[in-house]
PDB file of C-alpha atoms in Angstrom:
ATOM      1  CA  MET A 106     -16.721  -4.034   0.055  1.00  0.00           C
ATOM      2  CA  GLU A 107     -16.003  -7.271   1.923  1.00  0.00           C
ATOM      3  CA  THR A 108     -14.879  -8.934  -1.315  1.00  0.00           C
ATOM      4  CA  LEU A 109     -12.502  -6.057  -2.032  1.00  0.00           C
ATOM      5  CA  TYR A 110     -11.202  -6.244   1.557  1.00  0.00           C
ATOM      6  CA  LEU A 111     -10.453  -9.969   1.236  1.00  0.00           C
ATOM      7  CA  LEU A 112      -8.782  -9.387  -2.132  1.00  0.00           C
ATOM      8  CA  ALA A 113      -6.618  -6.585  -0.704  1.00  0.00           C
ATOM      9  CA  ARG A 114      -5.702  -8.634   2.377  1.00  0.00           C
ATOM     10  CA  GLY A 115      -4.872 -11.775   0.402  1.00  0.00           C
ATOM     11  CA  PRO A 116      -3.741 -11.966  -3.243  1.00  0.00           C
ATOM     12  CA  LEU A 117      -2.906  -8.276  -3.540  1.00  0.00           C
ATOM     13  CA  CYS A 118      -0.607  -8.518  -0.509  1.00  0.00           C
ATOM     14  CA  TRP A 119       1.405 -11.242  -2.234  1.00  0.00           C
ATOM     15  CA  ALA A 120       1.409  -9.347  -5.527  1.00  0.00           C
ATOM     16  CA  THR A 121       2.617  -6.211  -3.732  1.00  0.00           C
ATOM     17  CA  ALA A 122       5.483  -8.053  -2.019  1.00  0.00           C
ATOM     18  CA  ILE A 123       6.588  -9.739  -5.262  1.00  0.00           C
ATOM     19  CA  ILE A 124       6.448  -6.513  -7.304  1.00  0.00           C
ATOM     20  CA  PHE A 125       8.381  -4.607  -4.622  1.00  0.00           C
ATOM     21  CA  VAL A 126      11.164  -7.205  -4.367  1.00  0.00           C
ATOM     22  CA  LEU A 127      11.559  -7.556  -8.149  1.00  0.00           C
ATOM     23  CA  ALA A 128      11.410  -3.794  -8.842  1.00  0.00           C
ATOM     24  CA  MET A 129      13.772  -2.901  -5.999  1.00  0.00           C
ATOM     25  CA  GLY A 130      16.211  -5.605  -7.096  1.00  0.00           C
ATOM     26  CA  TRP A 131      16.130  -4.263 -10.649  1.00  0.00           C
ATOM     27  CA  LYS A 132      16.661  -0.660  -9.477  1.00  0.00           C
ATOM     28  CA  LEU A 133      19.601  -1.650  -7.265  1.00  0.00           C
ATOM     29  CA  SER A 134      21.184  -3.687 -10.039  1.00  0.00           C
ATOM     30  CA  LYS A 135      20.717  -0.808 -12.499  1.00  0.00           C
ATOM     31  CA  ALA A 136      22.175   1.744 -10.067  1.00  0.00           C
ATOM     32  CA  TRP A 137      25.205  -0.494  -9.402  1.00  0.00           C
ATOM     33  CA  SER A 138      25.871  -0.965 -13.131  1.00  0.00           C
ATOM     34  CA  GLU A 139      25.606   2.789 -13.770  1.00  0.00           C
ATOM     35  CA  ALA A 140      27.885   3.598 -10.826  1.00  0.00           C
ATOM     36  CA  LYS A 141      30.561   1.212 -12.141  1.00  0.00           C
ATOM     37  CA  ALA A 142      30.278   2.636 -15.658  1.00  0.00           C
ATOM     38  CA  LYS A 143      30.308   6.338 -14.706  1.00  0.00           C
ATOM     39  CA  ASP A 144      32.428   6.397 -11.538  1.00  0.00           C
ATOM     40  CA  GLY A 145      34.378   3.143 -11.428  1.00  0.00           C
ATOM     41  CA  SER A 146      37.303   4.604  -9.463  1.00  0.00           C
ATOM     42  CA  SER A 147      35.036   5.664  -6.595  1.00  0.00           C
ATOM     43  CA  VAL A 148      33.268   2.316  -6.561  1.00  0.00           C
ATOM     44  CA  ALA A 149      36.666   0.677  -6.118  1.00  0.00           C
ATOM     45  CA  TYR A 150      37.077   2.595  -2.847  1.00  0.00           C
ATOM     46  CA  LEU A 151      33.850   1.242  -1.319  1.00  0.00           C
ATOM     47  CA  SER A 152      34.680   0.104   2.191  1.00  0.00           C
ATOM     48  CA  TRP A 153      32.591  -1.842   4.723  1.00  0.00           C
ATOM     49  CA  LYS A 154      34.396  -0.048   7.553  1.00  0.00           C
ATOM     50  CA  PHE A 155      33.820   3.527   6.369  1.00  0.00           C
ATOM     51  CA  GLY A 156      30.381   2.727   4.955  1.00  0.00           C
ATOM     52  CA  LEU A 157      29.052   1.247   8.203  1.00  0.00           C
ATOM     53  CA  ARG A 158      30.728   4.058  10.183  1.00  0.00           C
ATOM     54  CA  SER A 159      28.831   6.643   8.132  1.00  0.00           C
ATOM     55  CA  ILE A 160      25.488   4.810   8.454  1.00  0.00           C
ATOM     56  CA  PHE A 161      25.946   4.433  12.220  1.00  0.00           C
ATOM     57  CA  ASN A 162      26.781   8.088  12.837  1.00  0.00           C
ATOM     58  CA  TRP A 163      23.965   9.433  10.671  1.00  0.00           C
ATOM     59  CA  ALA A 164      21.545   7.079  12.480  1.00  0.00           C
ATOM     60  CA  ILE A 165      22.162   8.896  15.790  1.00  0.00           C
ATOM     61  CA  PRO A 166      19.862  11.917  16.300  1.00  0.00           C
ATOM     62  CA  TYR A 167      21.710  15.254  16.389  1.00  0.00           C
ATOM     63  CA  ASN A 168      25.076  13.570  15.823  1.00  0.00           C
ATOM     64  CA  ALA A 169      25.722  14.720  12.242  1.00  0.00           C
ATOM     65  CA  LEU A 170      26.339  18.377  11.412  1.00  0.00           C
ATOM     66  CA  GLY A 171      23.310  18.387   9.108  1.00  0.00           C
ATOM     67  CA  TRP A 172      21.067  17.247  11.976  1.00  0.00           C
ATOM     68  CA  LYS A 173      22.517  19.849  14.375  1.00  0.00           C
ATOM     69  CA  GLU A 174      21.801  22.678  11.934  1.00  0.00           C
ATOM     70  CA  ASN A 175      18.131  21.618  11.576  1.00  0.00           C
ATOM     71  CA  PRO A 176      17.005  20.385  15.013  1.00  0.00           C
ATOM     72  CA  LEU A 177      13.261  20.445  14.220  1.00  0.00           C
ATOM     73  CA  ILE A 178      13.723  18.557  10.943  1.00  0.00           C
ATOM     74  CA  CYS A 179      16.017  16.113  12.708  1.00  0.00           C
ATOM     75  CA  ALA A 180      13.310  15.420  15.325  1.00  0.00           C
ATOM     76  CA  ALA A 181      10.564  15.108  12.683  1.00  0.00           C
ATOM     77  CA  THR A 182      12.669  12.813  10.491  1.00  0.00           C
ATOM     78  CA  PHE A 183      13.629  10.426  13.277  1.00  0.00           C
ATOM     79  CA  CYS A 184      10.119  10.438  14.822  1.00  0.00           C
ATOM     80  CA  LEU A 185       8.540   9.745  11.425  1.00  0.00           C
ATOM     81  CA  HIS A 186      10.817   6.895  10.436  1.00  0.00           C
ATOM     82  CA  LEU A 187      10.815   5.235  13.860  1.00  0.00           C
ATOM     83  CA  SER A 188       7.032   5.445  14.250  1.00  0.00           C
ATOM     84  CA  LEU A 189       6.463   4.135  10.715  1.00  0.00           C
ATOM     85  CA  LEU A 190       8.836   1.219  11.295  1.00  0.00           C
ATOM     86  CA  LEU A 191       7.114   0.265  14.557  1.00  0.00           C
ATOM     87  CA  LEU A 192       3.639   0.616  13.046  1.00  0.00           C
ATOM     88  CA  VAL A 193       4.441  -1.410   9.928  1.00  0.00           C
ATOM     89  CA  LEU A 194       5.924  -4.256  11.936  1.00  0.00           C
ATOM     90  CA  PHE A 195       3.953  -4.297  15.182  1.00  0.00           C
ATOM     91  CA  ALA A 196       0.579  -2.492  14.838  1.00  0.00           C
ATOM     92  CA  ASP A 197      -2.187  -4.828  15.984  1.00  0.00           C
ATOM     93  CA  GLY A 198      -3.891  -5.119  12.595  1.00  0.00           C
ATOM     94  CA  HIS A 199      -0.560  -5.593  10.830  1.00  0.00           C
ATOM     95  CA  THR A 200       0.454  -8.542  13.021  1.00  0.00           C
ATOM     96  CA  VAL A 201      -2.811 -10.235  12.004  1.00  0.00           C
ATOM     97  CA  LEU A 202      -1.933  -9.569   8.369  1.00  0.00           C
ATOM     98  CA  TRP A 203       1.606 -10.884   8.825  1.00  0.00           C
ATOM     99  CA  GLU A 204       0.210 -14.158  10.223  1.00  0.00           C
ATOM    100  CA  TYR A 205      -2.778 -14.497   7.882  1.00  0.00           C
ATOM    101  CA  THR A 206      -0.881 -13.769   4.667  1.00  0.00           C
ATOM    102  CA  PHE A 207       2.716 -14.793   5.329  1.00  0.00           C
ATOM    103  CA  GLY A 208       2.404 -17.164   8.327  1.00  0.00           C
ATOM    104  CA  LEU A 209       4.594 -14.970  10.566  1.00  0.00           C
ATOM    105  CA  ARG A 210       3.679 -14.541  14.249  1.00  0.00           C
ATOM    106  CA  ILE A 211       4.856 -11.162  15.574  1.00  0.00           C
ATOM    107  CA  TRP A 212       4.363  -9.418  18.911  1.00  0.00           C
ATOM    108  CA  ALA A 213       1.756  -6.626  18.689  1.00  0.00           C
ATOM    109  CA  LEU A 214       1.636  -3.081  20.050  1.00  0.00           C
ATOM    110  CA  SER A 215      -1.348  -2.059  22.152  1.00  0.00           C
ATOM    111  CA  PRO A 216      -4.030  -0.107  20.231  1.00  0.00           C
ATOM    112  CA  MET A 217      -3.334   2.978  22.366  1.00  0.00           C
ATOM    113  CA  LEU A 218       0.401   2.918  21.581  1.00  0.00           C
ATOM    114  CA  SER A 219      -0.378   2.411  17.876  1.00  0.00           C
ATOM    115  CA  ASP A 220      -2.644   5.480  17.989  1.00  0.00           C
ATOM    116  CA  ILE A 221       0.085   7.542  19.677  1.00  0.00           C
ATOM    117  CA  LEU A 222       2.637   6.474  17.052  1.00  0.00           C
ATOM    118  CA  SER A 223       0.158   7.346  14.287  1.00  0.00           C
ATOM    119  CA  VAL A 224      -0.256  10.845  15.725  1.00  0.00           C
ATOM    120  CA  VAL A 225       3.539  11.192  15.959  1.00  0.00           C
ATOM    121  CA  ALA A 226       3.910  10.099  12.317  1.00  0.00           C
ATOM    122  CA  LEU A 227       1.176  12.464  11.092  1.00  0.00           C
ATOM    123  CA  THR A 228       2.634  15.380  13.083  1.00  0.00           C
ATOM    124  CA  SER A 229       6.098  14.668  11.666  1.00  0.00           C
ATOM    125  CA  LEU A 230       4.683  14.564   8.142  1.00  0.00           C
ATOM    126  CA  GLY A 231       3.037  17.920   8.840  1.00  0.00           C
ATOM    127  CA  VAL A 232       6.385  19.401   9.896  1.00  0.00           C
ATOM    128  CA  LEU A 233       8.093  18.094   6.743  1.00  0.00           C
ATOM    129  CA  ALA A 234       5.271  19.497   4.583  1.00  0.00           C
ATOM    130  CA  TRP A 235       5.493  22.864   6.379  1.00  0.00           C
ATOM    131  CA  ARG A 236       9.250  22.958   5.681  1.00  0.00           C
ATOM    132  CA  ARG A 237       8.628  22.532   1.960  1.00  0.00           C
ATOM    133  CA  ILE A 238       6.247  25.508   2.010  1.00  0.00           C
ATOM    134  CA  ALA A 239       7.891  27.843   4.537  1.00  0.00           C
ATOM    135  CA  VAL A 240      11.653  27.473   3.999  1.00  0.00           C
ATOM    136  CA  PRO A 241      12.594  29.320   0.772  1.00  0.00           C
ATOM    137  CA  GLN A 242      15.633  27.165  -0.085  1.00  0.00           C
ATOM    138  CA  VAL A 243      13.602  23.986   0.335  1.00  0.00           C
ATOM    139  CA  LYS A 244      10.561  25.404  -1.438  1.00  0.00           C
ATOM    140  CA  PHE A 245      12.735  26.289  -4.457  1.00  0.00           C
ATOM    141  CA  VAL A 246      13.861  22.690  -4.984  1.00  0.00           C
ATOM    142  CA  THR A 247      10.518  21.057  -4.093  1.00  0.00           C
ATOM    143  CA  GLY A 248       8.698  19.482  -7.022  1.00  0.00           C
ATOM    144  CA  PRO A 249       5.628  17.298  -7.609  1.00  0.00           C
ATOM    145  CA  ALA A 250       7.648  14.162  -6.846  1.00  0.00           C
ATOM    146  CA  ASP A 251       8.322  15.426  -3.314  1.00  0.00           C
ATOM    147  CA  TRP A 252       4.642  16.130  -2.637  1.00  0.00           C
ATOM    148  CA  LEU A 253       3.682  12.757  -4.115  1.00  0.00           C
ATOM    149  CA  ALA A 254       6.028  11.038  -1.657  1.00  0.00           C
ATOM    150  CA  LEU A 255       4.463  12.881   1.295  1.00  0.00           C
ATOM    151  CA  ILE A 256       0.924  12.100   0.135  1.00  0.00           C
ATOM    152  CA  LEU A 257       1.724   8.431  -0.485  1.00  0.00           C
ATOM    153  CA  VAL A 258       2.894   8.075   3.127  1.00  0.00           C
ATOM    154  CA  THR A 259       0.218  10.269   4.722  1.00  0.00           C
ATOM    155  CA  VAL A 260      -2.892   8.581   3.286  1.00  0.00           C
ATOM    156  CA  PRO A 261      -2.324   5.040   4.637  1.00  0.00           C
ATOM    157  CA  VAL A 262      -1.248   6.384   8.044  1.00  0.00           C
ATOM    158  CA  LEU A 263      -4.331   8.619   8.267  1.00  0.00           C
ATOM    159  CA  THR A 264      -6.798   5.954   7.108  1.00  0.00           C
ATOM    160  CA  GLY A 265      -5.273   3.374   9.438  1.00  0.00           C
ATOM    161  CA  PHE A 266      -5.520   5.797  12.365  1.00  0.00           C
ATOM    162  CA  LEU A 267      -9.120   6.842  11.666  1.00  0.00           C
ATOM    163  CA  SER A 268     -10.376   3.307  11.044  1.00  0.00           C
ATOM    164  CA  GLY A 269      -9.733   2.486  14.707  1.00  0.00           C
ATOM    165  CA  PHE A 270     -12.381   4.982  15.808  1.00  0.00           C
ATOM    166  CA  LEU A 271     -15.163   3.766  13.530  1.00  0.00           C
ATOM    167  CA  GLY A 272     -17.403   0.710  13.438  1.00  0.00           C
ATOM    168  CA  GLY A 273     -19.457  -1.296  10.961  1.00  0.00           C
ATOM    169  CA  THR A 274     -19.306  -0.516   7.249  1.00  0.00           C
ATOM    170  CA  SER A 275     -17.341   2.719   7.744  1.00  0.00           C
ATOM    171  CA  ALA A 276     -14.537   0.883   9.532  1.00  0.00           C
ATOM    172  CA  LEU A 277     -14.416  -1.798   6.826  1.00  0.00           C
ATOM    173  CA  THR A 278     -14.311   0.860   4.099  1.00  0.00           C
ATOM    174  CA  LEU A 279     -11.489   2.796   5.758  1.00  0.00           C
ATOM    175  CA  THR A 280      -9.555  -0.390   6.568  1.00  0.00           C
ATOM    176  CA  THR A 281      -9.828  -1.526   2.947  1.00  0.00           C
ATOM    177  CA  LEU A 282      -8.705   1.910   1.780  1.00  0.00           C
ATOM    178  CA  HIS A 283      -5.817   1.754   4.266  1.00  0.00           C
ATOM    179  CA  ILE A 284      -4.632  -1.616   2.904  1.00  0.00           C
ATOM    180  CA  LEU A 285      -4.994  -0.589  -0.750  1.00  0.00           C
ATOM    181  CA  THR A 286      -3.169   2.737  -0.310  1.00  0.00           C
ATOM    182  CA  ALA A 287      -0.414   0.995   1.660  1.00  0.00           C
ATOM    183  CA  GLU A 288      -0.022  -1.517  -1.172  1.00  0.00           C
ATOM    184  CA  ILE A 289       0.141   1.302  -3.729  1.00  0.00           C
ATOM    185  CA  LEU A 290       2.790   2.973  -1.555  1.00  0.00           C
ATOM    186  CA  ILE A 291       4.914  -0.198  -1.387  1.00  0.00           C
ATOM    187  CA  VAL A 292       4.653  -0.838  -5.126  1.00  0.00           C
ATOM    188  CA  LEU A 293       5.692   2.752  -5.905  1.00  0.00           C
ATOM    189  CA  ILE A 294       8.643   2.878  -3.481  1.00  0.00           C
ATOM    190  CA  PRO A 295      11.207   1.747  -6.105  1.00  0.00           C
ATOM    191  CA  PHE A 296       9.966   4.363  -8.600  1.00  0.00           C
ATOM    192  CA  THR A 297       9.611   7.448  -6.370  1.00  0.00           C
ATOM    193  CA  ARG A 298      11.561   9.546  -3.859  1.00  0.00           C
ATOM    194  CA  LEU A 299      10.595   6.901  -1.323  1.00  0.00           C
ATOM    195  CA  SER A 300      13.238   4.598  -2.787  1.00  0.00           C
ATOM    196  CA  HIS A 301      15.570   6.299  -0.289  1.00  0.00           C
ATOM    197  CA  ALA A 302      14.182   3.775   2.220  1.00  0.00           C
ATOM    198  CA  VAL A 303      16.566   1.274   0.591  1.00  0.00           C
ATOM    199  CA  PHE A 304      19.036   3.460  -1.309  1.00  0.00           C
ATOM    200  CA  ILE A 305      19.968   5.501   1.772  1.00  0.00           C
ATOM    201  CA  PHE A 306      22.217   2.693   3.015  1.00  0.00           C
ATOM    202  CA  PHE A 307      24.125   2.551  -0.283  1.00  0.00           C
ATOM    203  CA  THR A 308      24.306   6.348  -0.560  1.00  0.00           C
ATOM    204  CA  ARG A 309      25.736   6.677   2.942  1.00  0.00           C
ATOM    205  CA  ALA A 310      28.173   3.794   2.307  1.00  0.00           C
ATOM    206  CA  TYR A 311      29.328   5.456  -0.925  1.00  0.00           C
ATOM    207  CA  ILE A 312      29.804   8.901   0.662  1.00  0.00           C
ATOM    208  CA  GLY A 313      31.300   7.463   3.840  1.00  0.00           C
ATOM    209  CA  SER A 314      33.825   5.421   1.838  1.00  0.00           C
ATOM    210  CA  GLU A 315      34.873   8.448  -0.198  1.00  0.00           C
ATOM    211  CA  PHE A 316      35.299  10.687   2.848  1.00  0.00           C
ATOM    212  CA  GLY A 317      36.967   8.018   4.973  1.00  0.00           C
ATOM    213  CA  GLY A 318      39.106   6.244   2.370  1.00  0.00           C
ATOM    214  CA  VAL A 319      39.980   9.095  -0.021  1.00  0.00           C
ATOM    215  CA  ARG A 320      39.642  12.416   1.837  1.00  0.00           C
ATOM    216  CA  HIS A 321      40.529  10.916   5.241  1.00  0.00           C
ATOM    217  CA  CYS A 322      37.856  12.865   7.111  1.00  0.00           C
ATOM    218  CA  ARG A 323      34.389  12.354   8.571  1.00  0.00           C
ATOM    219  CA  ASP A 324      31.196  12.800   6.553  1.00  0.00           C
ATOM    220  CA  TRP A 325      28.932  13.608   9.493  1.00  0.00           C
TER     221      TRP A 325
END
């Protein structure tokens, strides 16, 4: 198990980062080429001003009409994304990984705060999963790809959270599983629903430019 742990923490980390950057770059390039070929007139209207205005307004909780109509989903979405961002960057074990693998020294959250953020993330994931089961309109359009995205995010968060309460071989096993499932998640981001982590900025810029520059109205 220790050999697998060292492999996951070292070479596989680099392989994961390289695959993610190359795959995401390819997906973005492909999407841009398709957008120009299929909707060139709209692409010509892309505007930094309207694009950034749309991103900014949708990044404020309960500011957009869509957020106001679904207050619970708004709360779960913002809590999930904020807690994941903080955990990925500043969780105690992650800062060690940043320094060991990439030579980056980053300030670390306390273990207690990391545990709280993990609970927030898991609760938010539970709310989003409940919505896909309980809300008929959402259930109708939910497919295997949506459940795969939820599972891919849930497993590394859960294993990372539980590993902090164990010791000895069990902790090493769960930590190794946490790293491996996180690496699988990162590698699959460009090929799954999770690609919205990057594409959301371009989608909002595209919609914001159309509403602001063509329809002369707000998109939030």
